[in-house]
Amino acid sequence: MAHKVSFIVAELGADADPFMLQLYAALAEKERQLISQRTRDALNAAKARGTILGNPNLADVRRQAVASNRANADRFAKNVSPIIREIQSSGIASRRAIARALNARGVATARGGRWTAVQVGSILQRAWSTYDCWRMSAFARITDSRQTFRHVRDVP
């Protein structure tokens, strides 16, 4: 309104003047303040009555959420590691090159995006702590000693 930008409010039509719009904006702001004050008063009254606000089992819920996230990440890494193993066996060793190969194959990340070297490193690190990666490492050592060196260097 201060910048003289004209716009049309669908509910008010094209003939709504700036004064009327300023009144509606002022009323909306006042209503927001009243709602905020009522909410604060209600929360303070609940605290005064001794009501416990928030989740009393937050530590347990957080622990369950972390365990669930970890299980989902492990499951995803277990599904993707054979593809990465196949890419590595073709001679591609760097994280960036593996990410390019995964993107070229159309393999989506856990969130459905494109692969980066950091994500490949996270999958390799997660797999490194499992038996599957020990087999990957042994396989790489048997097939090509240079590939083993690059593979070990790529894993943090």
Short mmCIF file of N, CA and C in Angstrom, two decimals:
data_model
loop_
_atom_site.label_atom_id
_atom_site.label_comp_id
_atom_site.label_asym_id
_atom_site.label_seq_id
_atom_site.Cartn_x
_atom_site.Cartn_y
_atom_site.Cartn_z
N MET A 1 0.82 -1.19 0.00
CA MET A 1 0.00 0.00 0.00
C MET A 1 0.87 1.25 0.00
N ALA A 2 1.95 1.21 0.73
CA ALA A 2 2.83 2.39 0.78
C ALA A 2 3.58 2.56 -0.53
N HIS A 3 3.71 1.48 -1.30
CA HIS A 3 4.46 1.54 -2.54
C HIS A 3 3.57 1.74 -3.77
N LYS A 4 2.32 2.01 -3.55
CA LYS A 4 1.37 2.27 -4.64
C LYS A 4 1.25 1.11 -5.61
N VAL A 5 1.30 -0.11 -5.09
CA VAL A 5 1.10 -1.30 -5.91
C VAL A 5 -0.37 -1.65 -5.85
N SER A 6 -1.00 -1.69 -6.99
CA SER A 6 -2.43 -2.01 -6.99
C SER A 6 -2.59 -3.53 -7.07
N PHE A 7 -3.55 -4.04 -6.32
CA PHE A 7 -3.87 -5.45 -6.36
C PHE A 7 -5.34 -5.62 -6.08
N ILE A 8 -5.87 -6.77 -6.44
CA ILE A 8 -7.30 -7.04 -6.30
C ILE A 8 -7.47 -8.16 -5.27
N VAL A 9 -8.33 -7.92 -4.30
CA VAL A 9 -8.65 -8.92 -3.30
C VAL A 9 -9.87 -9.68 -3.79
N ALA A 10 -9.76 -10.98 -3.91
CA ALA A 10 -10.82 -11.78 -4.51
C ALA A 10 -12.14 -11.64 -3.75
N GLU A 11 -12.09 -11.60 -2.43
CA GLU A 11 -13.31 -11.53 -1.64
C GLU A 11 -13.97 -10.15 -1.69
N LEU A 12 -13.18 -9.10 -1.91
CA LEU A 12 -13.72 -7.74 -1.88
C LEU A 12 -13.98 -7.18 -3.27
N GLY A 13 -13.40 -7.78 -4.30
CA GLY A 13 -13.60 -7.31 -5.66
C GLY A 13 -12.60 -6.25 -6.05
N ALA A 14 -12.76 -5.76 -7.27
CA ALA A 14 -11.82 -4.79 -7.83
C ALA A 14 -12.03 -3.39 -7.28
N ASP A 15 -13.19 -3.12 -6.69
CA ASP A 15 -13.48 -1.76 -6.25
C ASP A 15 -13.12 -1.50 -4.79
N ALA A 16 -12.33 -2.40 -4.15
CA ALA A 16 -11.91 -2.18 -2.77
C ALA A 16 -10.82 -1.11 -2.75
N ASP A 17 -11.03 -0.06 -1.98
CA ASP A 17 -10.05 1.02 -1.94
C ASP A 17 -8.99 0.77 -0.87
N PRO A 18 -7.86 1.46 -0.94
CA PRO A 18 -6.76 1.24 0.00
C PRO A 18 -7.16 1.47 1.46
N PHE A 19 -8.03 2.40 1.74
CA PHE A 19 -8.46 2.66 3.12
C PHE A 19 -9.14 1.42 3.70
N MET A 20 -10.02 0.81 2.92
CA MET A 20 -10.72 -0.38 3.37
C MET A 20 -9.74 -1.53 3.61
N LEU A 21 -8.76 -1.67 2.73
CA LEU A 21 -7.77 -2.73 2.89
C LEU A 21 -6.91 -2.51 4.13
N GLN A 22 -6.58 -1.25 4.44
CA GLN A 22 -5.81 -0.94 5.64
C GLN A 22 -6.62 -1.28 6.89
N LEU A 23 -7.92 -1.03 6.85
CA LEU A 23 -8.77 -1.38 7.99
C LEU A 23 -8.78 -2.90 8.21
N TYR A 24 -8.94 -3.65 7.13
CA TYR A 24 -8.93 -5.11 7.25
C TYR A 24 -7.57 -5.61 7.77
N ALA A 25 -6.48 -5.02 7.31
CA ALA A 25 -5.16 -5.42 7.77
C ALA A 25 -4.98 -5.11 9.25
N ALA A 26 -5.47 -3.95 9.70
CA ALA A 26 -5.36 -3.57 11.11
C ALA A 26 -6.19 -4.52 11.98
N LEU A 27 -7.39 -4.87 11.51
CA LEU A 27 -8.23 -5.80 12.27
C LEU A 27 -7.59 -7.19 12.34
N ALA A 28 -7.00 -7.63 11.25
CA ALA A 28 -6.34 -8.94 11.26
C ALA A 28 -5.16 -8.96 12.22
N GLU A 29 -4.40 -7.87 12.26
CA GLU A 29 -3.27 -7.79 13.18
C GLU A 29 -3.75 -7.81 14.63
N LYS A 30 -4.82 -7.08 14.91
CA LYS A 30 -5.38 -7.06 16.27
C LYS A 30 -5.87 -8.44 16.66
N GLU A 31 -6.53 -9.13 15.77
CA GLU A 31 -7.02 -10.48 16.05
C GLU A 31 -5.85 -11.42 16.33
N ARG A 32 -4.76 -11.29 15.58
CA ARG A 32 -3.57 -12.11 15.82
C ARG A 32 -3.03 -11.87 17.22
N GLN A 33 -2.98 -10.62 17.65
CA GLN A 33 -2.49 -10.29 18.99
C GLN A 33 -3.41 -10.87 20.07
N LEU A 34 -4.72 -10.80 19.85
CA LEU A 34 -5.67 -11.34 20.83
C LEU A 34 -5.54 -12.86 20.95
N ILE A 35 -5.40 -13.53 19.82
CA ILE A 35 -5.23 -14.99 19.85
C ILE A 35 -3.94 -15.35 20.58
N SER A 36 -2.87 -14.63 20.32
CA SER A 36 -1.60 -14.88 20.98
C SER A 36 -1.71 -14.70 22.49
N GLN A 37 -2.37 -13.63 22.91
CA GLN A 37 -2.54 -13.37 24.34
C GLN A 37 -3.40 -14.44 25.00
N ARG A 38 -4.48 -14.85 24.34
CA ARG A 38 -5.34 -15.90 24.90
C ARG A 38 -4.57 -17.21 25.04
N THR A 39 -3.74 -17.52 24.07
CA THR A 39 -2.96 -18.76 24.13
C THR A 39 -1.97 -18.70 25.29
N ARG A 40 -1.28 -17.57 25.44
CA ARG A 40 -0.34 -17.43 26.56
C ARG A 40 -1.04 -17.54 27.90
N ASP A 41 -2.20 -16.89 28.03
CA ASP A 41 -2.95 -16.95 29.28
C ASP A 41 -3.40 -18.38 29.58
N ALA A 42 -3.85 -19.11 28.56
CA ALA A 42 -4.30 -20.49 28.77
C ALA A 42 -3.14 -21.38 29.19
N LEU A 43 -1.98 -21.20 28.59
CA LEU A 43 -0.82 -22.00 28.98
C LEU A 43 -0.37 -21.68 30.40
N ASN A 44 -0.39 -20.41 30.77
CA ASN A 44 -0.03 -20.04 32.14
C ASN A 44 -1.02 -20.60 33.15
N ALA A 45 -2.31 -20.59 32.81
CA ALA A 45 -3.32 -21.16 33.71
C ALA A 45 -3.13 -22.66 33.86
N ALA A 46 -2.79 -23.34 32.76
CA ALA A 46 -2.56 -24.78 32.83
C ALA A 46 -1.34 -25.08 33.70
N LYS A 47 -0.29 -24.28 33.57
CA LYS A 47 0.89 -24.47 34.41
C LYS A 47 0.55 -24.25 35.88
N ALA A 48 -0.27 -23.23 36.16
CA ALA A 48 -0.67 -22.94 37.54
C ALA A 48 -1.47 -24.10 38.14
N ARG A 49 -2.25 -24.80 37.32
CA ARG A 49 -3.01 -25.96 37.79
C ARG A 49 -2.14 -27.18 37.98
N GLY A 50 -0.89 -27.11 37.54
CA GLY A 50 0.02 -28.24 37.69
C GLY A 50 0.05 -29.18 36.51
N THR A 51 -0.54 -28.79 35.41
CA THR A 51 -0.54 -29.62 34.21
C THR A 51 0.86 -29.66 33.63
N ILE A 52 1.29 -30.85 33.27
CA ILE A 52 2.60 -31.00 32.65
C ILE A 52 2.44 -30.74 31.16
N LEU A 53 3.12 -29.73 30.66
CA LEU A 53 3.03 -29.37 29.25
C LEU A 53 4.13 -30.07 28.47
N GLY A 54 3.85 -30.41 27.25
CA GLY A 54 4.82 -31.10 26.41
C GLY A 54 4.72 -32.60 26.61
N ASN A 55 5.65 -33.32 26.08
CA ASN A 55 5.65 -34.77 26.15
C ASN A 55 6.46 -35.21 27.37
N PRO A 56 5.82 -35.83 28.35
CA PRO A 56 6.57 -36.27 29.53
C PRO A 56 7.54 -37.42 29.22
N ASN A 57 7.34 -38.10 28.12
CA ASN A 57 8.21 -39.22 27.73
C ASN A 57 9.14 -38.83 26.59
N LEU A 58 9.58 -37.60 26.59
CA LEU A 58 10.37 -37.10 25.46
C LEU A 58 11.64 -37.90 25.24
N ALA A 59 12.31 -38.28 26.30
CA ALA A 59 13.56 -39.04 26.15
C ALA A 59 13.31 -40.38 25.48
N ASP A 60 12.23 -41.06 25.86
CA ASP A 60 11.90 -42.34 25.25
C ASP A 60 11.51 -42.17 23.78
N VAL A 61 10.72 -41.16 23.51
CA VAL A 61 10.29 -40.91 22.13
C VAL A 61 11.50 -40.57 21.26
N ARG A 62 12.40 -39.77 21.79
CA ARG A 62 13.61 -39.41 21.05
C ARG A 62 14.46 -40.64 20.78
N ARG A 63 14.60 -41.49 21.79
CA ARG A 63 15.39 -42.72 21.62
C ARG A 63 14.77 -43.62 20.54
N GLN A 64 13.44 -43.74 20.55
CA GLN A 64 12.76 -44.55 19.54
C GLN A 64 12.93 -43.95 18.14
N ALA A 65 12.85 -42.62 18.05
CA ALA A 65 13.01 -41.95 16.76
C ALA A 65 14.42 -42.16 16.21
N VAL A 66 15.42 -42.05 17.07
CA VAL A 66 16.80 -42.25 16.63
C VAL A 66 17.00 -43.69 16.17
N ALA A 67 16.45 -44.64 16.92
CA ALA A 67 16.57 -46.05 16.54
C ALA A 67 15.87 -46.31 15.20
N SER A 68 14.71 -45.72 15.01
CA SER A 68 13.98 -45.88 13.75
C SER A 68 14.75 -45.28 12.59
N ASN A 69 15.29 -44.08 12.77
CA ASN A 69 16.07 -43.45 11.71
C ASN A 69 17.30 -44.27 11.36
N ARG A 70 17.95 -44.78 12.39
CA ARG A 70 19.15 -45.60 12.17
C ARG A 70 18.80 -46.88 11.42
N ALA A 71 17.68 -47.51 11.80
CA ALA A 71 17.26 -48.74 11.12
C ALA A 71 16.92 -48.47 9.66
N ASN A 72 16.24 -47.36 9.40
CA ASN A 72 15.91 -47.01 8.01
C ASN A 72 17.18 -46.75 7.20
N ALA A 73 18.14 -46.05 7.81
CA ALA A 73 19.40 -45.77 7.10
C ALA A 73 20.17 -47.06 6.84
N ASP A 74 20.19 -47.97 7.81
CA ASP A 74 20.87 -49.25 7.62
C ASP A 74 20.21 -50.05 6.51
N ARG A 75 18.88 -50.05 6.49
CA ARG A 75 18.14 -50.78 5.47
C ARG A 75 18.44 -50.21 4.08
N PHE A 76 18.46 -48.88 3.99
CA PHE A 76 18.74 -48.26 2.70
C PHE A 76 20.17 -48.56 2.25
N ALA A 77 21.12 -48.47 3.19
CA ALA A 77 22.52 -48.76 2.85
C ALA A 77 22.68 -50.21 2.41
N LYS A 78 21.94 -51.11 3.04
CA LYS A 78 22.02 -52.53 2.68
C LYS A 78 21.47 -52.74 1.26
N ASN A 79 20.44 -51.98 0.88
CA ASN A 79 19.88 -52.11 -0.46
C ASN A 79 20.77 -51.50 -1.53
N VAL A 80 21.48 -50.43 -1.20
CA VAL A 80 22.30 -49.72 -2.18
C VAL A 80 23.71 -50.31 -2.28
N SER A 81 24.20 -50.93 -1.23
CA SER A 81 25.59 -51.40 -1.25
C SER A 81 25.87 -52.41 -2.37
N PRO A 82 24.95 -53.30 -2.76
CA PRO A 82 25.28 -54.17 -3.90
C PRO A 82 25.47 -53.39 -5.20
N ILE A 83 24.72 -52.32 -5.37
CA ILE A 83 24.88 -51.50 -6.57
C ILE A 83 26.24 -50.81 -6.54
N ILE A 84 26.60 -50.28 -5.37
CA ILE A 84 27.91 -49.63 -5.24
C ILE A 84 29.02 -50.65 -5.44
N ARG A 85 28.83 -51.86 -4.92
CA ARG A 85 29.83 -52.92 -5.09
C ARG A 85 30.01 -53.22 -6.58
N GLU A 86 28.91 -53.27 -7.30
CA GLU A 86 28.98 -53.54 -8.74
C GLU A 86 29.72 -52.41 -9.47
N ILE A 87 29.43 -51.17 -9.07
CA ILE A 87 30.11 -50.02 -9.68
C ILE A 87 31.60 -50.07 -9.39
N GLN A 88 31.95 -50.41 -8.14
CA GLN A 88 33.37 -50.49 -7.78
C GLN A 88 34.07 -51.61 -8.53
N SER A 89 33.38 -52.71 -8.74
CA SER A 89 34.01 -53.83 -9.45
C SER A 89 34.27 -53.50 -10.91
N SER A 90 33.58 -52.49 -11.44
CA SER A 90 33.84 -52.07 -12.82
C SER A 90 35.04 -51.13 -12.92
N GLY A 91 35.67 -50.82 -11.80
CA GLY A 91 36.87 -50.00 -11.80
C GLY A 91 36.67 -48.58 -11.32
N ILE A 92 35.47 -48.22 -10.99
CA ILE A 92 35.19 -46.87 -10.49
C ILE A 92 35.41 -46.89 -8.99
N ALA A 93 36.28 -45.99 -8.49
CA ALA A 93 36.64 -46.07 -7.08
C ALA A 93 36.34 -44.80 -6.28
N SER A 94 36.41 -43.63 -6.91
CA SER A 94 36.22 -42.41 -6.12
C SER A 94 34.75 -42.19 -5.79
N ARG A 95 34.52 -41.53 -4.70
CA ARG A 95 33.15 -41.26 -4.27
C ARG A 95 32.39 -40.44 -5.30
N ARG A 96 33.06 -39.45 -5.86
CA ARG A 96 32.40 -38.59 -6.85
C ARG A 96 32.02 -39.40 -8.09
N ALA A 97 32.91 -40.27 -8.53
CA ALA A 97 32.62 -41.09 -9.71
C ALA A 97 31.49 -42.09 -9.42
N ILE A 98 31.47 -42.63 -8.21
CA ILE A 98 30.39 -43.54 -7.83
C ILE A 98 29.06 -42.79 -7.81
N ALA A 99 29.08 -41.57 -7.29
CA ALA A 99 27.85 -40.75 -7.27
C ALA A 99 27.36 -40.49 -8.69
N ARG A 100 28.28 -40.17 -9.60
CA ARG A 100 27.90 -39.95 -11.01
C ARG A 100 27.29 -41.21 -11.60
N ALA A 101 27.89 -42.36 -11.28
CA ALA A 101 27.38 -43.63 -11.82
C ALA A 101 25.99 -43.94 -11.26
N LEU A 102 25.79 -43.69 -9.97
CA LEU A 102 24.47 -43.92 -9.38
C LEU A 102 23.42 -43.01 -10.01
N ASN A 103 23.78 -41.75 -10.24
CA ASN A 103 22.85 -40.82 -10.87
C ASN A 103 22.56 -41.23 -12.31
N ALA A 104 23.60 -41.71 -13.02
CA ALA A 104 23.41 -42.15 -14.41
C ALA A 104 22.48 -43.36 -14.48
N ARG A 105 22.54 -44.21 -13.48
CA ARG A 105 21.67 -45.39 -13.45
C ARG A 105 20.26 -45.06 -12.98
N GLY A 106 20.07 -43.84 -12.48
CA GLY A 106 18.74 -43.46 -12.02
C GLY A 106 18.41 -43.94 -10.61
N VAL A 107 19.44 -44.28 -9.84
CA VAL A 107 19.23 -44.73 -8.46
C VAL A 107 19.01 -43.48 -7.60
N ALA A 108 17.88 -43.42 -6.92
CA ALA A 108 17.56 -42.27 -6.09
C ALA A 108 18.18 -42.42 -4.70
N THR A 109 18.44 -41.31 -4.06
CA THR A 109 18.92 -41.33 -2.68
C THR A 109 17.75 -41.68 -1.77
N ALA A 110 18.02 -41.76 -0.49
CA ALA A 110 16.96 -42.11 0.47
C ALA A 110 15.82 -41.11 0.44
N ARG A 111 16.13 -39.86 0.14
CA ARG A 111 15.09 -38.83 0.07
C ARG A 111 14.64 -38.54 -1.35
N GLY A 112 15.11 -39.34 -2.28
CA GLY A 112 14.65 -39.20 -3.66
C GLY A 112 15.43 -38.23 -4.50
N GLY A 113 16.57 -37.76 -4.01
CA GLY A 113 17.35 -36.78 -4.75
C GLY A 113 18.48 -37.40 -5.56
N ARG A 114 19.43 -36.56 -5.91
CA ARG A 114 20.60 -36.99 -6.67
C ARG A 114 21.76 -37.25 -5.71
N TRP A 115 22.63 -38.16 -6.10
CA TRP A 115 23.76 -38.56 -5.26
C TRP A 115 24.87 -37.53 -5.30
N THR A 116 25.54 -37.38 -4.16
CA THR A 116 26.75 -36.57 -4.05
C THR A 116 27.85 -37.45 -3.45
N ALA A 117 29.07 -36.98 -3.53
CA ALA A 117 30.20 -37.73 -2.98
C ALA A 117 30.05 -37.93 -1.48
N VAL A 118 29.51 -36.94 -0.79
CA VAL A 118 29.33 -37.05 0.67
C VAL A 118 28.35 -38.17 1.01
N GLN A 119 27.27 -38.27 0.25
CA GLN A 119 26.29 -39.33 0.52
C GLN A 119 26.88 -40.71 0.25
N VAL A 120 27.65 -40.83 -0.83
CA VAL A 120 28.31 -42.11 -1.11
C VAL A 120 29.26 -42.45 0.03
N GLY A 121 30.00 -41.45 0.52
CA GLY A 121 30.90 -41.69 1.65
C GLY A 121 30.15 -42.17 2.89
N SER A 122 28.98 -41.60 3.13
CA SER A 122 28.18 -42.03 4.28
C SER A 122 27.73 -43.47 4.13
N ILE A 123 27.31 -43.84 2.92
CA ILE A 123 26.90 -45.24 2.68
C ILE A 123 28.09 -46.17 2.86
N LEU A 124 29.25 -45.78 2.31
CA LEU A 124 30.44 -46.62 2.45
C LEU A 124 30.86 -46.75 3.91
N GLN A 125 30.77 -45.65 4.64
CA GLN A 125 31.14 -45.69 6.06
C GLN A 125 30.18 -46.58 6.84
N ARG A 126 28.89 -46.47 6.54
CA ARG A 126 27.90 -47.31 7.21
C ARG A 126 28.13 -48.78 6.84
N ALA A 127 28.42 -49.03 5.58
CA ALA A 127 28.66 -50.41 5.14
C ALA A 127 29.99 -50.93 5.69
N TRP A 128 30.97 -50.05 5.89
CA TRP A 128 32.28 -50.46 6.39
C TRP A 128 32.18 -51.09 7.76
N SER A 129 31.19 -50.67 8.54
CA SER A 129 31.06 -51.21 9.89
C SER A 129 30.33 -52.54 9.91
N THR A 130 29.90 -53.02 8.76
CA THR A 130 29.19 -54.30 8.69
C THR A 130 30.05 -55.34 8.00
N TYR A 131 29.62 -56.57 8.09
CA TYR A 131 30.33 -57.67 7.46
C TYR A 131 30.33 -57.52 5.94
N ASP A 132 29.28 -56.95 5.40
CA ASP A 132 29.15 -56.81 3.95
C ASP A 132 30.34 -56.05 3.37
N CYS A 133 30.77 -55.01 4.07
CA CYS A 133 31.88 -54.21 3.54
C CYS A 133 33.20 -54.96 3.63
N TRP A 134 33.34 -55.82 4.64
CA TRP A 134 34.56 -56.61 4.70
C TRP A 134 34.64 -57.52 3.48
N ARG A 135 33.49 -58.05 3.05
CA ARG A 135 33.48 -58.85 1.83
C ARG A 135 33.79 -57.97 0.63
N MET A 136 33.25 -56.74 0.62
CA MET A 136 33.54 -55.82 -0.49
C MET A 136 35.04 -55.56 -0.56
N SER A 137 35.65 -55.33 0.60
CA SER A 137 37.07 -55.02 0.65
C SER A 137 37.89 -56.22 0.17
N ALA A 138 37.53 -57.42 0.62
CA ALA A 138 38.25 -58.62 0.20
C ALA A 138 38.10 -58.84 -1.29
N PHE A 139 36.90 -58.63 -1.82
CA PHE A 139 36.66 -58.77 -3.24
C PHE A 139 37.51 -57.80 -4.04
N ALA A 140 37.61 -56.57 -3.57
CA ALA A 140 38.41 -55.56 -4.27
C ALA A 140 39.88 -55.95 -4.23
N ARG A 141 40.36 -56.49 -3.10
CA ARG A 141 41.75 -56.88 -3.00
C ARG A 141 42.08 -58.01 -3.97
N ILE A 142 41.15 -58.93 -4.13
CA ILE A 142 41.39 -60.07 -5.00
C ILE A 142 41.41 -59.63 -6.47
N THR A 143 40.48 -58.74 -6.84
CA THR A 143 40.35 -58.37 -8.25
C THR A 143 41.45 -57.45 -8.73
N ASP A 144 41.84 -56.46 -7.93
CA ASP A 144 42.80 -55.49 -8.42
C ASP A 144 43.43 -54.77 -7.24
N SER A 145 44.73 -54.86 -7.10
CA SER A 145 45.38 -54.25 -5.94
C SER A 145 45.28 -52.73 -5.98
N ARG A 146 45.32 -52.11 -7.18
CA ARG A 146 45.17 -50.66 -7.27
C ARG A 146 43.77 -50.24 -6.83
N GLN A 147 42.78 -51.01 -7.21
CA GLN A 147 41.41 -50.68 -6.82
C GLN A 147 41.26 -50.78 -5.30
N THR A 148 41.91 -51.76 -4.68
CA THR A 148 41.84 -51.89 -3.23
C THR A 148 42.42 -50.65 -2.58
N PHE A 149 43.55 -50.18 -3.10
CA PHE A 149 44.16 -48.98 -2.53
C PHE A 149 43.20 -47.80 -2.62
N ARG A 150 42.60 -47.60 -3.79
CA ARG A 150 41.67 -46.49 -3.96
C ARG A 150 40.44 -46.68 -3.06
N HIS A 151 39.95 -47.92 -2.96
CA HIS A 151 38.77 -48.19 -2.15
C HIS A 151 39.03 -47.87 -0.68
N VAL A 152 40.17 -48.33 -0.16
CA VAL A 152 40.51 -48.09 1.23
C VAL A 152 40.72 -46.59 1.47
N ARG A 153 41.33 -45.90 0.50
CA ARG A 153 41.55 -44.47 0.64
C ARG A 153 40.21 -43.70 0.65
N ASP A 154 39.23 -44.16 -0.12
CA ASP A 154 37.96 -43.48 -0.20
C ASP A 154 37.11 -43.62 1.06
N VAL A 155 37.29 -44.71 1.79
CA VAL A 155 36.49 -44.92 2.99
C VAL A 155 37.12 -44.15 4.14
N PRO A 156 36.36 -43.29 4.81
CA PRO A 156 36.95 -42.50 5.92
C PRO A 156 37.37 -43.35 7.08
#
